[in-house]
JSON list of C-alpha atoms in Angstrom, two decimals:
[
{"chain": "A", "resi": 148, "resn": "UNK", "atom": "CA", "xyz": [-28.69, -83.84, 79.00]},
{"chain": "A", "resi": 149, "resn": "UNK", "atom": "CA", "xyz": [-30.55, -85.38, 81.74]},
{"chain": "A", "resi": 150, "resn": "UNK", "atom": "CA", "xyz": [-33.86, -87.73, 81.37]},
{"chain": "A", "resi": 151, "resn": "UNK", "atom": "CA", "xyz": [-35.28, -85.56, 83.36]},
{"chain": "A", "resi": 152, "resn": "UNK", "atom": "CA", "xyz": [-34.57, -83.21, 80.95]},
{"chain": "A", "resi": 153, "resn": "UNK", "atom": "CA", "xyz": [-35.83, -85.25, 77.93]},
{"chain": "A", "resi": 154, "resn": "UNK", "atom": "CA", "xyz": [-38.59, -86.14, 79.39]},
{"chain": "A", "resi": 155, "resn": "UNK", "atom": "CA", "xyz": [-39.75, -82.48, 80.12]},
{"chain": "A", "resi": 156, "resn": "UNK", "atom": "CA", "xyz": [-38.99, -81.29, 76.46]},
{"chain": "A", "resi": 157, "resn": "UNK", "atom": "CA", "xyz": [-41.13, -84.02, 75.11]},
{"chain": "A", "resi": 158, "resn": "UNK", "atom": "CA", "xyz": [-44.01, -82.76, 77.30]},
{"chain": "A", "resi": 159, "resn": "UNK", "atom": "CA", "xyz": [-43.56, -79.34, 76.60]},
{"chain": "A", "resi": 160, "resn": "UNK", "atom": "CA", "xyz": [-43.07, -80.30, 72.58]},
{"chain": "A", "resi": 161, "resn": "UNK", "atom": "CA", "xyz": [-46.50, -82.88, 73.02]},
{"chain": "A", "resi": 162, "resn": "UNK", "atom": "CA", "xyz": [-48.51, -79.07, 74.67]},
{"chain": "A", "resi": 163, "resn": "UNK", "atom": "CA", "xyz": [-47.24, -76.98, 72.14]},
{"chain": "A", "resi": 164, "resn": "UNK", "atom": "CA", "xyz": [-48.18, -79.66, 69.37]},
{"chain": "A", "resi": 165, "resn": "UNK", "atom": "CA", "xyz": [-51.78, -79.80, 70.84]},
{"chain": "A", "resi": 166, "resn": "UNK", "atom": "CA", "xyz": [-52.32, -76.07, 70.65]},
{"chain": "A", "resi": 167, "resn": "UNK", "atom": "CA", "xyz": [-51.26, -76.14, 67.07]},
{"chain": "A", "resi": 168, "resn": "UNK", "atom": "CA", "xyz": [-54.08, -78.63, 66.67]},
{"chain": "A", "resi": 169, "resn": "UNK", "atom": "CA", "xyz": [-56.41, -76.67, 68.05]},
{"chain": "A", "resi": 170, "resn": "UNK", "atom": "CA", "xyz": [-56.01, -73.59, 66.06]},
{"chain": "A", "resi": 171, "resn": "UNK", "atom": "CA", "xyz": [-58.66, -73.13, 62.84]},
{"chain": "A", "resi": 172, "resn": "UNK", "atom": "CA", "xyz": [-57.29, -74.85, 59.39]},
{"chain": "A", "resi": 173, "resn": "UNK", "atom": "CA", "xyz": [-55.89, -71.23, 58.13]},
{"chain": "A", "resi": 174, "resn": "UNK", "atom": "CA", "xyz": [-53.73, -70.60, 61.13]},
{"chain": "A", "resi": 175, "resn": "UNK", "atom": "CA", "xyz": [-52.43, -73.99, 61.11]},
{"chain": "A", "resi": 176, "resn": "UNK", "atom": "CA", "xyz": [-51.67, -73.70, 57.56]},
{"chain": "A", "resi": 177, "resn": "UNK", "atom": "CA", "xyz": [-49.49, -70.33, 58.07]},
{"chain": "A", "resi": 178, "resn": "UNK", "atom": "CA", "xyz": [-48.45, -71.87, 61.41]},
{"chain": "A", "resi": 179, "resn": "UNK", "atom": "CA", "xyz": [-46.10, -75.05, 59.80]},
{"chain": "A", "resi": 180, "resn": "UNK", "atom": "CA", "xyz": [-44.93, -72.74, 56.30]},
{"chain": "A", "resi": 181, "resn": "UNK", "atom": "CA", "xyz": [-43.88, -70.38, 59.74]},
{"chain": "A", "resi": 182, "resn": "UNK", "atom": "CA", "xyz": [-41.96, -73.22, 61.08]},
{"chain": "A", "resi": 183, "resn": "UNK", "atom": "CA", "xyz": [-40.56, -74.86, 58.31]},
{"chain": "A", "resi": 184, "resn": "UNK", "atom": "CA", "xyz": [-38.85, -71.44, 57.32]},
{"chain": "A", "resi": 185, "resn": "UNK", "atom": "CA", "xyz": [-37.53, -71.08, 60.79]},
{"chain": "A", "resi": 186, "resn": "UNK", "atom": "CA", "xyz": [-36.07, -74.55, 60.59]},
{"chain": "A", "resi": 187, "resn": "UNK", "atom": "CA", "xyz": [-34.69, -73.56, 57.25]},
{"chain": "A", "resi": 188, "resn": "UNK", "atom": "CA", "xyz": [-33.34, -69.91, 58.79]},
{"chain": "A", "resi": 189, "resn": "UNK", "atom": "CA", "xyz": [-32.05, -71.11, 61.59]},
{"chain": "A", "resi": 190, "resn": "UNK", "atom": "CA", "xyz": [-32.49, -68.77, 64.15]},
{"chain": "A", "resi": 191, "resn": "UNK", "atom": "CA", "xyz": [-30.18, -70.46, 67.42]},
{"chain": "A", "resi": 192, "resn": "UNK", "atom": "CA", "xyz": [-33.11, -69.64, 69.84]},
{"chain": "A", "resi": 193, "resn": "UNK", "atom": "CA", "xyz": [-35.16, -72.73, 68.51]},
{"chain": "A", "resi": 194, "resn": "UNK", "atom": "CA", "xyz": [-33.01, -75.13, 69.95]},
{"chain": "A", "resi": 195, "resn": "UNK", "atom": "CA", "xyz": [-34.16, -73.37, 73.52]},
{"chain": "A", "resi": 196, "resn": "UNK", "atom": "CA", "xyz": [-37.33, -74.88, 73.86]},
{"chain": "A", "resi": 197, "resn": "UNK", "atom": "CA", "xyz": [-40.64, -74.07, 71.77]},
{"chain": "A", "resi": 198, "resn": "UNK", "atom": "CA", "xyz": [-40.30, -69.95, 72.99]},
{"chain": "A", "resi": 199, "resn": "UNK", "atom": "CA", "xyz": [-40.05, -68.59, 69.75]},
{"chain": "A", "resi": 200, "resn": "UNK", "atom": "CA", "xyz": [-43.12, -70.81, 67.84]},
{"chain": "A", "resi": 201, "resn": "UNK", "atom": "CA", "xyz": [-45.28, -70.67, 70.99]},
{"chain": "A", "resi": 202, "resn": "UNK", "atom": "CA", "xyz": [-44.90, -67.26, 71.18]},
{"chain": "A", "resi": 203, "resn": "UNK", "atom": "CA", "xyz": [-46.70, -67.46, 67.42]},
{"chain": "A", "resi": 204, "resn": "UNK", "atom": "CA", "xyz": [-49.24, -69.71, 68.85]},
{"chain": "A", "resi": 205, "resn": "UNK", "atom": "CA", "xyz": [-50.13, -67.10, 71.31]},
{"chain": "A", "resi": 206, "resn": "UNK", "atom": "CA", "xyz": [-50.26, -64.50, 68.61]},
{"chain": "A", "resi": 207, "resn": "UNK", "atom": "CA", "xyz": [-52.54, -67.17, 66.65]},
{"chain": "A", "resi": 208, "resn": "UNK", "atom": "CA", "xyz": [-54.15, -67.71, 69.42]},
{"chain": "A", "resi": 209, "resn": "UNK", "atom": "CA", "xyz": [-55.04, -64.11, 70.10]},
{"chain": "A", "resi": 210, "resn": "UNK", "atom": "CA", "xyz": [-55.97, -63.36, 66.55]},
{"chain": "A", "resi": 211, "resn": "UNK", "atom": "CA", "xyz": [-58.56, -66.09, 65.83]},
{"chain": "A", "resi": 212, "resn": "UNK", "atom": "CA", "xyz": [-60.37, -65.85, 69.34]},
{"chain": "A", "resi": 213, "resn": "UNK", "atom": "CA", "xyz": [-60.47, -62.29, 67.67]},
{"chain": "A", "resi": 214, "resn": "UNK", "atom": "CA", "xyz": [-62.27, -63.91, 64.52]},
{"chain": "A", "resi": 215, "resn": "UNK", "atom": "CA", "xyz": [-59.14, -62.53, 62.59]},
{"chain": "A", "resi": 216, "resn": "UNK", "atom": "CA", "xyz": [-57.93, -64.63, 59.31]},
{"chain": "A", "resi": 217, "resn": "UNK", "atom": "CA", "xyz": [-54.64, -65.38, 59.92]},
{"chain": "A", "resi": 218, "resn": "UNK", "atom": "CA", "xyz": [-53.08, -63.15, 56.78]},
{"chain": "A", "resi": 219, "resn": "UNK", "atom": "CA", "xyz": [-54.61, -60.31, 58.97]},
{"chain": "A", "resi": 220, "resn": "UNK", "atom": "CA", "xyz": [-52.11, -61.07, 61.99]},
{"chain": "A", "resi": 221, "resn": "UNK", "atom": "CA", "xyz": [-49.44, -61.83, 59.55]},
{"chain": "A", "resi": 222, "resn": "UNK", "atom": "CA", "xyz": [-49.32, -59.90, 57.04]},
{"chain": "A", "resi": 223, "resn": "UNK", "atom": "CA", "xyz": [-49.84, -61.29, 53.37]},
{"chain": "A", "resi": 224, "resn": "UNK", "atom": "CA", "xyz": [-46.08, -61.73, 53.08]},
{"chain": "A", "resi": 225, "resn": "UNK", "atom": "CA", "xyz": [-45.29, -64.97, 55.61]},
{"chain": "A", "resi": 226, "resn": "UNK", "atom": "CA", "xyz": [-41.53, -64.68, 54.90]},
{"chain": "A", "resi": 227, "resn": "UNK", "atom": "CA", "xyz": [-41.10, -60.98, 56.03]},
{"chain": "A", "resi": 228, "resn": "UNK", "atom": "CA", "xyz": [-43.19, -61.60, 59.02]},
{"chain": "A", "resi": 229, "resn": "UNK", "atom": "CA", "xyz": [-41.04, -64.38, 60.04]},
{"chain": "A", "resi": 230, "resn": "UNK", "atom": "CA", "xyz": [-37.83, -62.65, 58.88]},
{"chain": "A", "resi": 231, "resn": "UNK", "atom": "CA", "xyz": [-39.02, -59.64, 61.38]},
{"chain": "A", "resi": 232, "resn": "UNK", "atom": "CA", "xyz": [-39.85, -61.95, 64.61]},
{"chain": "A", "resi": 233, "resn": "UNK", "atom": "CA", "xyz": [-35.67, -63.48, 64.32]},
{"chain": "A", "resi": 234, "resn": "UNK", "atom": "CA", "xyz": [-34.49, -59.87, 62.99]},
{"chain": "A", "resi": 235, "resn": "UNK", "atom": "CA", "xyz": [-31.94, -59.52, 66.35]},
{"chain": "A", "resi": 236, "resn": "UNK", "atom": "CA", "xyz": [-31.72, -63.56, 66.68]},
{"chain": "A", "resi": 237, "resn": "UNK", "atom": "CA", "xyz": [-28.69, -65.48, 66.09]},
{"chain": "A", "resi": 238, "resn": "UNK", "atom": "CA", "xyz": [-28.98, -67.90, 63.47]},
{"chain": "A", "resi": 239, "resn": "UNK", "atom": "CA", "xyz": [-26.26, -71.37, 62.40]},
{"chain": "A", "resi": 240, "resn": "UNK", "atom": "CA", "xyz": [-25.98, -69.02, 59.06]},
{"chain": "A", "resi": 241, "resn": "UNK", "atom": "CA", "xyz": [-24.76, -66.11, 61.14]},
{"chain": "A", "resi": 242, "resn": "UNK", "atom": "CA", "xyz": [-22.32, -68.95, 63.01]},
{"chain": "A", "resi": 243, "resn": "UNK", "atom": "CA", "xyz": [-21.33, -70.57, 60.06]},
{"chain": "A", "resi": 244, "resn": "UNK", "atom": "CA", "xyz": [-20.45, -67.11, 58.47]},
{"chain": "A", "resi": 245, "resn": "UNK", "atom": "CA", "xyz": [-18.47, -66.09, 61.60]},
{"chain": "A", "resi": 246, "resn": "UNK", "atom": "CA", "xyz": [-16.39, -69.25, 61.44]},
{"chain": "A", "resi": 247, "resn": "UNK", "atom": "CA", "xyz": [-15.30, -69.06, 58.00]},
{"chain": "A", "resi": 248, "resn": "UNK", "atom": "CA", "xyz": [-14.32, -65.46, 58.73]},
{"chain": "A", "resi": 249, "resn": "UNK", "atom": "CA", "xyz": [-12.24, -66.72, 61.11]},
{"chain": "A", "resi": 250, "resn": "UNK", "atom": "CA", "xyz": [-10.72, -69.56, 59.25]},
{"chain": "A", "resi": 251, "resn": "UNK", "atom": "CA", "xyz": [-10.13, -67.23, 56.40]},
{"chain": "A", "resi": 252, "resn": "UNK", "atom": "CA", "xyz": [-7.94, -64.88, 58.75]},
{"chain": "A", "resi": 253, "resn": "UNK", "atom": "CA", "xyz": [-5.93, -67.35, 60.65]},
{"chain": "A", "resi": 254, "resn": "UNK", "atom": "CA", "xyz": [-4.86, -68.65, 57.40]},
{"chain": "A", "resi": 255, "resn": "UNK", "atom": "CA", "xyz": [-4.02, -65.38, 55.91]},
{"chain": "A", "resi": 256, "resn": "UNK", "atom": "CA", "xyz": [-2.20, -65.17, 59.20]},
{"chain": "A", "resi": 257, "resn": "UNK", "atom": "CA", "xyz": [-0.47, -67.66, 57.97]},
{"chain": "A", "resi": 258, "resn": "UNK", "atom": "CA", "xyz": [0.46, -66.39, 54.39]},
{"chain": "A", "resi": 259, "resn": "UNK", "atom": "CA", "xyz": [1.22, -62.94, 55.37]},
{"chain": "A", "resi": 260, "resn": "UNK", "atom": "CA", "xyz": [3.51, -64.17, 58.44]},
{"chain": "A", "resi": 261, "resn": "UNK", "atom": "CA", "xyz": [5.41, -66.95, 55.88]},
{"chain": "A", "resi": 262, "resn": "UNK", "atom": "CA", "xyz": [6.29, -63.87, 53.52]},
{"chain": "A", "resi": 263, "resn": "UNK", "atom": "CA", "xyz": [7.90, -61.30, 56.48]}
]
């Protein structure tokens, strides 16, 4: 990766920190449970940038200029919520689950070639 590069992520990641700051204390709250379970998901799309969570900013956003709580954009059930925004997303889980398939059938490969 280029310092260009670097540098730009760390200005976009600095913005999208500031608008987090700037949303009222409930949205905030909701806001980093929302990212901690996507860290903990692991849908691939987060390591692209802040898309995904400032996509939920503009949501946020949206819903308290509204004078919305934030449980009335989300839902009372966070996890769902964020489990239907990364419903078609890749995540490391999916990745990790492909991989193993794979090791599992080369070495089956393996076993069933050995015994022919």
């Amino acid at each position: 990766m280029r310092i260009q590069g670097i540098i730009e992520g760390k200005k976009e990641w600095r913005a999208h920190v500031a608008r987090v700051k700037a949303l009222p204390q409930d949205y905030k709250i909701v806001y980093k449970e929302i990212q901690k379970y996507l860290f903990k998901v692991g849908p691939v799309e987060l390591t692209d940038g802040t898309g995904l969570l400032s996509g939920i900013i503009d949501l946020f956003e949206e819903g308290a200029a509204l004078g919305k709580g934030v449980l009335e954009v989300t839902g009372s059930d966070v996890a769902a919520f964020c489990d239907d925004l990364i419903k078609d997303s890749k995540t490391y889980a999916d990745i990790y689950q492909e991989s193993v398939d794979q090791e599992v059938n080369k070495a089956m490969k393996k076993v069933t070639d050995k015994t022919k």
